[in-house]
């Protein structure tokens, strides 16, 4: 058996969105990067509904926005929900969010095989040594740190690569994460199972909602309806664990039974036929045990990114957002350590702190959102109520579900952010002039919808940023964490926050 040992700066395991993002941003700063992917792309993956933060923030940072446009993916302008006890579906549009108004007010519904292939090819074009059909077998480590990996190539030959860092972006089915010495803690709240397939000829929502994700609750759970192309639709049922017996046996019958319990999804599929061929869309798939977070996101020599670290739940499509954001954070930390700008413990504390913060905000938000069995005071009902009564709260809701709530410039369009800051500065100055002080409507904004502690903290930060604008402070990106670091101008590293005069 032929073996080869080599030495690089970073080995990335897995060529999904998390791995490709990290690898590209490392190579961009001159790191030598090998990315090992066990499949030959394009390969199937679930997770087709993207957020504007991924499309306009991260894809732009990667420099892949033209390829994304050229791919002709379905425009997703927002979401349509039939949820809780309210029988009337409601819509939100991303354009309501201050971060994603104007030309960035959409995301895409993507065939993941194509999307992931675009990102992986772009990584290769950016200087990453991409090796497909190369399956990582184990981490190589000594007493102090992970030092590399062993892998098997397409011909069955085993190799070892040593590296200063290993990024585990191998998704939720590999066990490389165990090299951190941490544990995988499964969510007590989200214990769902998904069964899903593809249909040709399904209907579309009218007008500008035609590319929206449609989510419809029914007795045992909820259904997603994602228009992928003019003809192709992804349809899945997410049901709670206690109903799992219903999908054992005939998967197709189970999916069709759940669809039969819906109103809107069933109507949309009246003239559709399920794809039932040997293409990647012909299979009915089941996924379970996908809601967890590891106790450690990094350890000496190894960093976890994307589903290798954590995932919450399909509702609101946060998986690719979290994976690509984590890829950016990991690349920043590793770049900074190599360049000697920040010491290792600080760099990785920033990585883990920001990553867990993003995860936690969504976790809390989505937990409340699942509380759909109540009527007037249910979370979702509150969201609808807020839509009618308080524009600012609805804007906040949309910012959150668009992935732009943390106001990281990398997750939004910098021009949009600058405009938003200018606008909010103007509004705050006008309000201050009117009231003779610095009052804001933040008190009213902190209603039940955003009453959870982590979400409240984020909203307070948002108001603090606005207040800084009014106070005449430079509109630089503030640290997100206490005593934390800030992204460098190009978004690829960390820097100490500048002391900005008031
Ligand atoms: P992956 O996309 O899983 O990529 C990991 C890669 O690593 C794979 O290509 C795999 O082949 C490779 N790999 C694995 N093991 C090895 C190894 N040993 N050696 C080398 N390579 C290896 N997210 C959304 O954003 N929107 C949605 O609408 C959405 N819907 C979802 C619905 C369901 C039912 C589920 C379960 C998830 C959904 N997600 C959604 C989540 C989304 O699928 C994931 O969060 C996302 O794919 C994570 O990306 P990743 O890069 O971390 O991992």
Coordinates of C-alpha atoms and ligand atoms in Angstrom, one line a residue:
X1 CA 0.0 0.0 0.0
X2 CA 1.4 3.4 -1.1
X3 CA 1.7 6.0 1.7
X4 CA 2.6 9.6 1.6
X5 CA 3.2 12.1 4.4
X6 CA 3.1 15.8 3.8
X7 CA 2.9 18.9 5.9
X8 CA 0.6 21.9 5.4
X9 CA -0.7 24.8 7.5
X10 CA -4.3 23.6 7.6
X11 CA -6.2 20.5 6.7
X12 CA -9.9 21.0 6.2
X13 CA -12.1 17.9 6.5
X14 CA -15.3 18.1 4.4
X15 CA -16.2 20.2 1.4
X16 CA -19.6 21.3 2.4
X17 CA -20.3 25.1 2.8
X18 CA -18.6 25.3 6.2
X19 CA -15.4 23.6 4.9
X20 CA -15.2 25.4 1.6
X21 CA -15.7 28.8 3.3
X22 CA -13.0 28.3 5.8
X23 CA -10.6 26.8 3.3
X24 CA -11.1 29.7 0.8
X25 CA -10.5 32.4 3.4
X26 CA -7.4 30.7 4.7
X27 CA -5.9 30.3 1.2
X28 CA -6.8 33.9 0.4
X29 CA -4.3 35.0 3.2
X30 CA -1.6 32.7 1.9
X31 CA -2.1 29.6 4.1
X32 CA -1.3 26.2 2.5
X33 CA -4.6 24.3 2.8
X34 CA -5.6 20.8 1.8
X35 CA -9.3 20.0 1.8
X36 CA -10.3 16.4 2.0
X37 CA -13.8 15.4 0.8
X38 CA -14.9 11.8 0.9
X39 CA -17.5 12.2 -2.0
X40 CA -17.1 13.2 -5.6
X41 CA -19.0 16.4 -6.1
X42 CA -21.7 17.3 -7.1
X43 CA -23.2 15.2 -4.3
X44 CA -26.6 15.3 -2.6
X45 CA -27.2 17.2 0.6
X46 CA -30.3 18.6 2.4
X47 CA -30.5 22.2 3.5
X48 CA -31.7 24.1 0.5
X49 CA -33.2 27.3 1.8
X50 CA -30.6 30.0 2.3
X51 CA -30.6 33.3 4.3
X52 CA -29.6 36.7 2.8
X53 CA -26.7 36.8 5.2
X54 CA -25.1 33.8 3.4
X55 CA -25.9 35.1 -0.1
X56 CA -25.0 38.8 0.4
X57 CA -22.6 38.6 3.3
X58 CA -20.5 35.4 3.1
X59 CA -20.7 34.7 -0.6
X60 CA -19.6 38.3 -1.3
X61 CA -16.7 37.9 1.2
X62 CA -15.7 34.7 -0.6
X63 CA -16.0 36.4 -4.0
X64 CA -18.4 33.9 -5.4
X65 CA -21.5 36.1 -5.8
X66 CA -21.2 36.2 -9.6
X67 CA -21.2 32.4 -9.8
X68 CA -24.2 32.4 -7.5
X69 CA -26.1 34.8 -9.8
X70 CA -25.1 32.9 -12.9
X71 CA -26.4 29.6 -11.4
X72 CA -30.0 30.9 -11.8
X73 CA -31.1 29.7 -8.3
X74 CA -34.7 30.4 -7.3
X75 CA -35.1 33.9 -5.7
X76 CA -36.3 33.6 -2.1
X77 CA -37.7 36.9 -1.0
X78 CA -39.1 35.7 2.3
X79 CA -41.2 33.1 4.0
X80 CA -44.8 32.1 4.2
X81 CA -46.1 30.4 7.3
X82 CA -49.3 28.7 8.5
X83 CA -48.4 28.1 12.0
X84 CA -49.9 28.0 15.5
X85 CA -53.6 28.0 16.0
X86 CA -54.2 30.8 13.5
X87 CA -55.6 29.4 10.3
X88 CA -54.4 32.3 8.1
X89 CA -51.0 32.0 6.6
X90 CA -48.7 35.1 6.8
X91 CA -45.7 36.2 4.9
X92 CA -42.6 38.1 5.6
X93 CA -40.2 39.7 3.1
X94 CA -36.5 40.2 3.7
X95 CA -36.8 43.7 2.4
X96 CA -38.5 44.6 5.7
X97 CA -35.2 44.1 7.4
X98 CA -33.0 47.3 7.5
X99 CA -29.9 45.1 6.7
X100 CA -31.3 43.6 3.6
X101 CA -33.4 46.2 1.9
X102 CA -32.8 47.2 -1.7
X103 CA -30.8 44.9 -3.9
X104 CA -29.9 42.5 -1.1
X105 CA -33.5 41.8 -0.1
X106 CA -33.4 38.2 -1.2
X107 CA -31.7 34.9 -0.6
X108 CA -31.8 31.7 -2.8
X109 CA -33.4 28.3 -2.7
X110 CA -30.6 26.1 -3.9
X111 CA -30.0 22.6 -5.1
X112 CA -27.3 21.8 -2.6
X113 CA -25.4 19.6 -5.1
X114 CA -24.9 22.7 -7.3
X115 CA -24.4 25.3 -4.5
X116 CA -21.8 23.2 -2.6
X117 CA -20.1 22.4 -5.9
X118 CA -19.8 26.1 -6.7
X119 CA -18.2 26.8 -3.3
X120 CA -15.8 23.9 -3.5
X121 CA -14.7 24.8 -7.1
X122 CA -14.2 28.3 -5.9
X123 CA -12.1 27.1 -3.0
X124 CA -9.9 25.2 -5.5
X125 CA -9.7 28.3 -7.7
X126 CA -8.6 30.3 -4.6
X127 CA -5.6 28.1 -4.1
X128 CA -7.0 25.3 -1.9
X129 CA -5.7 21.8 -2.7
X130 CA -9.1 20.1 -3.0
X131 CA -9.0 16.3 -2.9
X132 CA -12.3 14.6 -3.5
X133 CA -13.0 10.9 -2.9
X134 CA -10.5 11.2 0.0
X135 CA -12.0 10.0 3.3
X136 CA -10.4 11.0 6.5
X137 CA -10.0 8.0 8.8
X138 CA -8.7 9.5 12.0
X139 CA -7.0 12.5 13.7
X140 CA -3.3 12.2 14.3
X141 CA -2.4 13.5 17.7
X142 CA 0.1 13.5 20.5
X143 CA -0.4 14.4 24.1
X144 CA -0.6 18.1 23.5
X145 CA -2.5 18.6 20.3
X146 CA -4.1 17.3 17.2
X147 CA -1.3 17.3 14.6
X148 CA -3.0 16.1 11.4
X149 CA -5.1 13.4 9.9
X150 CA -4.9 10.1 8.1
X151 CA -7.0 9.6 5.0
X152 CA -7.8 7.1 2.3
X153 CA -7.7 8.2 -1.3
X154 CA -9.8 7.1 -4.3
X155 CA -7.5 4.2 -5.0
X156 CA -7.6 2.9 -1.4
X157 CA -4.1 4.2 -0.5
X158 CA -3.7 5.6 3.0
X159 CA -1.8 8.8 3.7
X160 CA -1.0 11.1 6.6
X161 CA -1.0 14.8 6.5
X162 CA 0.5 16.9 9.3
X163 CA -0.9 20.3 9.8
X164 CA -0.8 23.1 12.4
X165 CA -4.6 23.0 12.4
X166 CA -7.3 20.6 11.4
X167 CA -10.7 22.0 10.7
X168 CA -13.4 19.4 11.1
X169 CA -16.2 20.5 8.8
X170 CA -17.3 16.9 8.1
X171 CA -21.0 17.4 9.0
X172 CA -23.0 15.5 11.5
X173 CA -22.2 11.9 10.5
X174 CA -18.5 11.7 11.1
X175 CA -16.9 11.4 14.5
X176 CA -13.7 13.4 14.1
X177 CA -15.1 15.9 16.5
X178 CA -14.3 13.5 19.3
X179 CA -10.6 14.5 18.9
X180 CA -11.5 17.7 20.8
X181 CA -12.2 15.6 23.9
X182 CA -15.6 17.1 24.2
X183 CA -19.1 15.6 24.2
X184 CA -22.0 15.9 21.8
X185 CA -25.1 17.1 23.8
X186 CA -28.4 16.4 22.2
X187 CA -31.1 19.0 22.6
X188 CA -33.8 18.4 25.1
X189 CA -36.1 20.6 23.2
X190 CA -35.6 19.6 19.6
X191 CA -36.1 15.9 19.2
X192 CA -37.5 15.9 15.7
X193 CA -37.3 13.6 12.8
X194 CA -37.6 14.6 9.1
X195 CA -38.8 12.6 6.1
X196 CA -38.5 14.3 2.7
X197 CA -38.6 13.9 -1.0
X198 CA -39.0 15.8 -4.3
X199 CA -42.0 16.7 -6.5
X200 CA -42.3 17.8 -10.2
X201 CA -45.1 20.2 -11.2
X202 CA -46.0 21.6 -7.8
X203 CA -47.8 25.0 -7.6
X204 CA -46.2 28.3 -6.7
X205 CA -47.3 31.0 -4.3
X206 CA -48.6 34.1 -6.2
X207 CA -46.5 37.1 -7.2
X208 CA -43.3 38.0 -5.3
X209 CA -43.9 35.2 -2.8
X210 CA -43.5 32.6 -5.5
X211 CA -39.9 31.7 -4.3
X212 CA -40.7 31.8 -0.6
X213 CA -40.3 28.9 1.6
X214 CA -43.8 27.8 2.8
X215 CA -44.0 26.2 6.2
X216 CA -47.3 24.7 7.3
X217 CA -47.9 23.2 10.8
X218 CA -50.1 20.1 11.2
X219 CA -50.9 17.8 14.1
X220 CA -47.6 15.9 14.4
X221 CA -45.3 18.6 13.2
X222 CA -44.8 20.8 10.2
X223 CA -44.1 20.6 6.4
X224 CA -41.6 22.6 4.4
X225 CA -42.3 23.4 0.7
X226 CA -39.2 24.8 -1.0
X227 CA -39.5 25.7 -4.7
X228 CA -36.0 24.8 -6.2
X229 CA -36.6 25.4 -9.9
X230 CA -39.7 26.2 -11.9
X231 CA -40.6 22.5 -11.9
X232 CA -38.9 20.9 -8.9
X233 CA -40.0 21.3 -5.3
X234 CA -38.5 19.9 -2.1
X235 CA -41.1 18.8 0.4
X236 CA -40.4 17.5 3.9
X237 CA -42.2 16.7 7.1
X238 CA -40.6 17.5 10.5
X239 CA -42.3 15.5 13.2
X240 CA -41.7 15.2 16.9
X241 CA -39.9 12.1 18.1
X242 CA -43.0 10.6 19.8
X243 CA -44.6 10.1 16.3
X244 CA -41.5 8.4 14.8
X245 CA -43.3 5.0 14.5
X246 CA -45.4 6.6 11.8
X247 CA -42.4 6.8 9.4
X248 CA -41.1 3.4 10.1
X249 CA -41.8 1.1 7.2
X250 CA -43.2 2.7 4.0
X251 CA -41.5 6.2 3.9
X252 CA -43.4 7.3 0.9
X253 CA -46.8 6.4 2.5
X254 CA -45.7 8.3 5.6
X255 CA -44.7 11.5 3.7
X256 CA -47.9 11.4 1.6
X257 CA -50.0 10.9 4.8
X258 CA -48.4 14.0 6.4
X259 CA -49.0 16.0 3.3
X260 CA -52.6 14.8 3.3
X261 CA -53.0 16.3 6.8
X262 CA -52.0 19.8 5.5
X263 CA -54.2 22.3 3.6
X264 CA -51.9 24.6 1.6
X265 CA -49.1 22.1 0.9
X266 CA -51.6 19.5 -0.2
X267 CA -53.2 22.1 -2.5
X268 CA -49.9 23.1 -4.1
X269 CA -49.2 19.4 -4.8
X270 CA -52.6 18.6 -6.4
X271 CA -51.1 18.2 -9.9
X272 CA -47.6 17.3 -8.9
X273 CA -45.9 13.9 -9.1
X274 CA -43.2 12.7 -6.8
X275 CA -39.8 12.2 -8.4
X276 CA -39.4 8.5 -8.4
X277 CA -36.3 7.7 -10.5
X278 CA -32.7 6.9 -9.9
X279 CA -31.6 10.5 -9.8
X280 CA -30.5 12.1 -6.5
X281 CA -34.1 13.4 -6.1
X282 CA -35.8 10.0 -6.5
X283 CA -35.3 8.8 -2.9
X284 CA -37.4 9.5 0.1
X285 CA -34.9 10.2 2.9
X286 CA -35.1 10.3 6.7
X287 CA -32.9 12.3 9.0
X288 CA -32.9 12.2 12.8
X289 CA -30.6 13.0 15.8
X290 CA -29.6 16.3 14.2
X291 CA -30.1 18.8 17.0
X292 CA -27.1 19.0 19.2
X293 CA -24.2 21.1 20.3
X294 CA -20.7 19.8 21.2
X295 CA -19.3 20.9 24.6
X296 CA -16.1 22.0 22.9
X297 CA -15.9 23.8 19.5
X298 CA -12.1 23.7 19.5
X299 CA -9.1 22.1 21.3
X300 CA -5.4 22.4 20.6
X301 CA -4.8 21.8 16.9
X302 CA -8.5 21.2 16.0
X303 CA -11.5 23.5 15.3
X304 CA -15.1 22.4 14.6
X305 CA -17.2 24.1 12.0
X306 CA -20.8 23.7 10.9
X307 CA -22.7 20.5 11.7
X308 CA -19.5 18.9 13.1
X309 CA -20.0 21.4 16.0
X310 CA -23.7 22.0 16.2
X311 CA -27.1 22.3 14.5
X312 CA -30.5 23.4 15.8
X313 CA -33.4 22.5 13.5
X314 CA -34.5 23.0 10.0
X315 CA -37.1 25.7 10.8
X316 CA -35.9 29.1 9.6
X317 CA -33.0 27.6 7.6
X318 CA -30.1 28.4 9.9
X319 CA -27.8 25.5 9.1
X320 CA -25.8 26.8 6.2
X321 CA -25.8 30.3 7.9
X322 CA -24.2 28.8 11.0
X323 CA -21.8 26.6 9.0
X324 CA -20.5 29.4 6.8
X325 CA -20.3 31.9 9.6
X326 CA -18.3 29.5 11.7
X327 CA -16.0 28.9 8.6
X328 CA -15.4 32.7 8.5
X329 CA -14.7 32.8 12.3
X330 CA -12.3 29.8 12.2
X331 CA -10.4 31.3 9.2
X332 CA -10.1 34.6 11.0
X333 CA -8.7 33.0 14.1
X334 CA -6.2 30.7 12.3
X335 CA -5.1 33.6 10.0
X336 CA -4.5 35.8 13.0
X337 CA -2.4 33.2 14.8
X338 CA -0.3 32.5 11.8
X339 CA 0.3 36.2 11.2
X340 CA 1.2 36.7 14.9
X341 CA -1.5 39.4 15.4
X342 CA -3.3 37.7 18.3
X343 CA -2.3 35.0 20.7
X344 CA -3.9 31.6 20.1
X345 CA -6.1 31.5 23.2
X346 CA -7.6 34.9 22.5
X347 CA -8.2 34.1 18.8
X348 CA -10.0 30.9 19.6
X349 CA -12.0 32.4 22.5
X350 CA -13.3 34.9 19.9
X351 CA -14.1 32.1 17.5
X352 CA -16.0 30.1 20.1
X353 CA -17.6 33.1 21.8
X354 CA -19.1 34.5 18.6
X355 CA -20.1 31.1 17.3
X356 CA -21.9 30.1 20.5
X357 CA -23.6 33.5 20.7
X358 CA -25.0 33.1 17.2
X359 CA -26.1 29.5 17.9
X360 CA -27.7 30.5 21.2
X361 CA -29.7 33.4 19.9
X362 CA -31.2 31.1 17.2
X363 CA -31.7 28.3 19.7
X364 CA -33.7 30.4 22.0
X365 CA -35.7 32.0 19.2
X366 CA -36.5 28.7 17.5
X367 CA -37.4 27.1 20.8
X368 CA -40.1 29.8 21.4
X369 CA -41.2 29.5 17.8
X370 CA -42.0 25.8 18.2
X371 CA -44.5 26.7 20.9
X372 CA -47.3 26.5 18.5
X373 CA -50.0 24.9 20.5
X374 CA -51.2 28.1 22.2
X375 CA -53.5 30.6 20.7
X376 CA -53.4 34.3 21.6
X377 CA -50.2 34.2 23.6
X378 CA -48.3 31.8 21.4
X379 CA -45.0 33.0 20.1
X380 CA -46.0 32.9 16.5
X381 CA -49.3 34.6 17.1
X382 CA -47.3 37.3 18.9
X383 CA -45.1 37.7 15.8
X384 CA -48.2 38.2 13.6
X385 CA -49.6 40.6 16.1
X386 CA -46.3 42.5 16.0
X387 CA -46.5 42.6 12.3
X388 CA -49.8 44.5 12.5
X389 CA -49.0 46.8 15.4
X390 CA -45.3 47.6 15.6
X391 CA -43.2 48.0 12.6
X392 CA -40.0 48.2 14.5
X393 CA -40.5 44.8 16.2
X394 CA -41.3 43.2 12.9
X395 CA -38.2 44.6 11.3
X396 CA -36.3 43.1 14.2
X397 CA -37.9 39.7 13.6
X398 CA -37.0 39.8 9.9
X399 CA -33.4 40.9 10.6
X400 CA -33.1 37.9 12.9
X401 CA -34.5 35.4 10.5
X402 CA -32.4 36.9 7.6
X403 CA -29.3 36.2 9.6
X404 CA -28.2 39.8 10.0
X405 CA -29.1 40.6 13.6
X406 CA -25.6 40.5 15.0
X407 CA -24.6 43.4 12.6
X408 CA -21.4 41.7 11.7
X409 CA -20.5 43.4 8.5
X410 CA -19.5 40.1 7.1
X411 CA -23.1 38.9 7.3
X412 CA -24.6 41.9 5.6
X413 CA -23.7 44.2 2.8
X414 CA -21.3 46.9 4.1
X415 CA -23.0 49.6 2.0
X416 CA -26.3 48.7 3.4
X417 CA -25.0 48.7 6.9
X418 CA -23.4 52.1 6.4
X419 CA -26.7 53.4 5.1
X420 CA -28.6 51.9 7.9
X421 CA -26.3 53.4 10.5
X422 CA -26.6 56.8 8.8
X423 CA -30.4 56.5 8.7
X424 CA -30.7 55.4 12.3
X425 CA -28.2 58.1 13.4
X426 CA -30.4 60.6 11.7
X427 CA -33.6 59.2 13.3
X428 CA -32.0 59.1 16.7
X429 CA -30.7 62.6 16.4
X430 CA -34.2 63.8 15.4
X431 CA -35.8 61.9 18.3
X432 CA -33.2 63.3 20.7
X433 CA -34.0 66.8 19.4
X434 CA -37.7 66.2 19.9
X435 CA -37.4 64.7 23.4
X436 CA -34.4 66.7 24.5
X437 CA -32.6 63.5 25.4
X438 CA -31.6 60.1 24.1
X439 CA -34.8 58.2 24.4
X440 CA -35.5 55.4 22.1
X441 CA -38.4 53.0 21.6
X442 CA -36.3 50.1 22.9
X443 CA -38.6 49.6 25.8
X444 CA -41.5 49.0 23.6
X445 CA -39.4 46.8 21.3
X446 CA -38.6 44.4 24.1
X447 CA -42.0 42.7 23.9
X448 CA -42.7 39.1 24.4
X449 CA -41.4 38.2 21.0
X450 CA -37.8 39.2 21.9
X451 CA -38.2 38.7 25.6
X452 CA -35.6 35.9 25.9
X453 CA -32.4 36.9 27.6
X454 CA -30.0 36.3 24.7
X455 CA -32.2 37.9 22.1
X456 CA -32.8 40.9 24.4
X457 CA -29.0 41.3 24.8
X458 CA -28.6 41.4 21.0
X459 CA -31.4 43.9 20.7
X460 CA -29.8 46.1 23.3
X461 CA -26.5 46.0 21.5
X462 CA -28.3 47.2 18.3
X463 CA -29.7 50.2 20.2
X464 CA -26.3 50.8 21.7
X465 CA -24.8 50.9 18.3
X466 CA -27.4 53.4 17.2
X467 CA -26.7 55.5 20.3
X468 CA -23.0 55.5 19.4
X469 CA -23.9 56.9 16.1
X470 CA -25.9 59.7 17.6
X471 CA -23.0 60.5 20.0
X472 CA -20.8 61.1 17.0
X473 CA -18.6 58.0 17.5
X474 CA -17.1 56.5 14.4
X475 CA -19.3 53.8 12.8
X476 CA -16.7 51.1 13.2
X477 CA -17.7 47.6 14.0
X478 CA -17.7 47.2 17.8
X479 CA -16.5 44.1 19.5
X480 CA -19.4 41.7 20.0
X481 CA -17.9 40.1 23.2
X482 CA -16.7 41.8 26.4
X483 CA -13.0 42.6 25.9
X484 CA -13.4 40.9 22.5
X485 CA -11.6 41.4 19.2
X486 CA -13.0 43.0 16.0
X487 CA -12.7 41.8 12.4
X488 CA -9.9 43.3 10.3
X489 CA -11.0 45.6 7.5
X490 CA -10.9 42.8 4.9
X491 CA -12.9 40.4 7.3
X492 CA -10.2 37.7 7.2
X493 CA -8.6 38.2 10.6
X494 CA -8.9 39.7 14.1
X495 CA -7.6 43.0 15.4
X496 CA -7.8 44.8 18.7
X497 CA -10.6 47.2 18.8
X498 CA -9.5 50.8 18.0
X499 CA -10.1 53.3 20.7
X500 CA -12.6 55.6 19.1
X501 CA -12.9 59.1 20.5
X502 CA -16.4 60.2 21.4
Ligands
LIG1 P1 -22.1 19.2 5.3 O1 -22.9 20.0 4.3 O2 -22.8 18.0 5.9 O3 -20.8 18.8 4.6 C1 -19.9 17.9 5.2 C2 -19.0 17.3 4.1 O4 -18.1 16.5 4.8 C3 -19.8 16.3 3.2 O5 -19.6 16.7 1.9 C4 -19.3 15.0 3.5 O6 -19.2 14.1 2.4 C5 -17.9 15.3 4.0 N1 -17.3 14.3 4.9 C6 -18.0 13.6 5.9 N2 -17.2 12.8 6.5 C7 -16.0 12.9 5.9 C8 -14.7 12.3 6.1 N3 -14.5 11.3 7.1 N4 -13.7 12.6 5.3 C9 -13.8 13.6 4.3 N5 -15.0 14.2 4.1 C10 -16.1 13.9 4.9 N6 -29.9 24.3 6.5 C11 -30.2 25.4 5.8 O7 -29.4 26.4 5.8 N7 -31.4 25.5 5.2 C12 -32.3 24.5 5.2 O8 -33.4 24.7 4.6 C13 -32.0 23.4 5.9 N8 -32.9 22.3 6.0 C14 -32.5 21.2 6.7 C15 -33.4 20.1 6.7 C16 -33.1 19.0 7.5 C17 -34.0 17.8 7.6 C18 -31.8 18.9 8.1 C19 -31.4 17.7 8.9 C20 -30.9 19.9 8.0 C21 -31.2 21.1 7.3 N9 -30.3 22.1 7.2 C22 -30.7 23.3 6.6 C23 -29.0 22.1 7.8 C24 -27.9 21.8 6.7 O9 -28.2 20.6 6.1 C25 -26.6 21.8 7.4 O10 -26.5 22.6 8.5 C26 -25.4 22.1 6.5 O11 -25.4 21.3 5.4 C27 -24.1 22.0 7.2 O12 -23.0 22.3 6.4 P2 -21.5 21.7 6.7 O13 -20.6 22.3 5.8 O14 -21.3 21.8 8.2 O15 -21.7 20.1 6.5

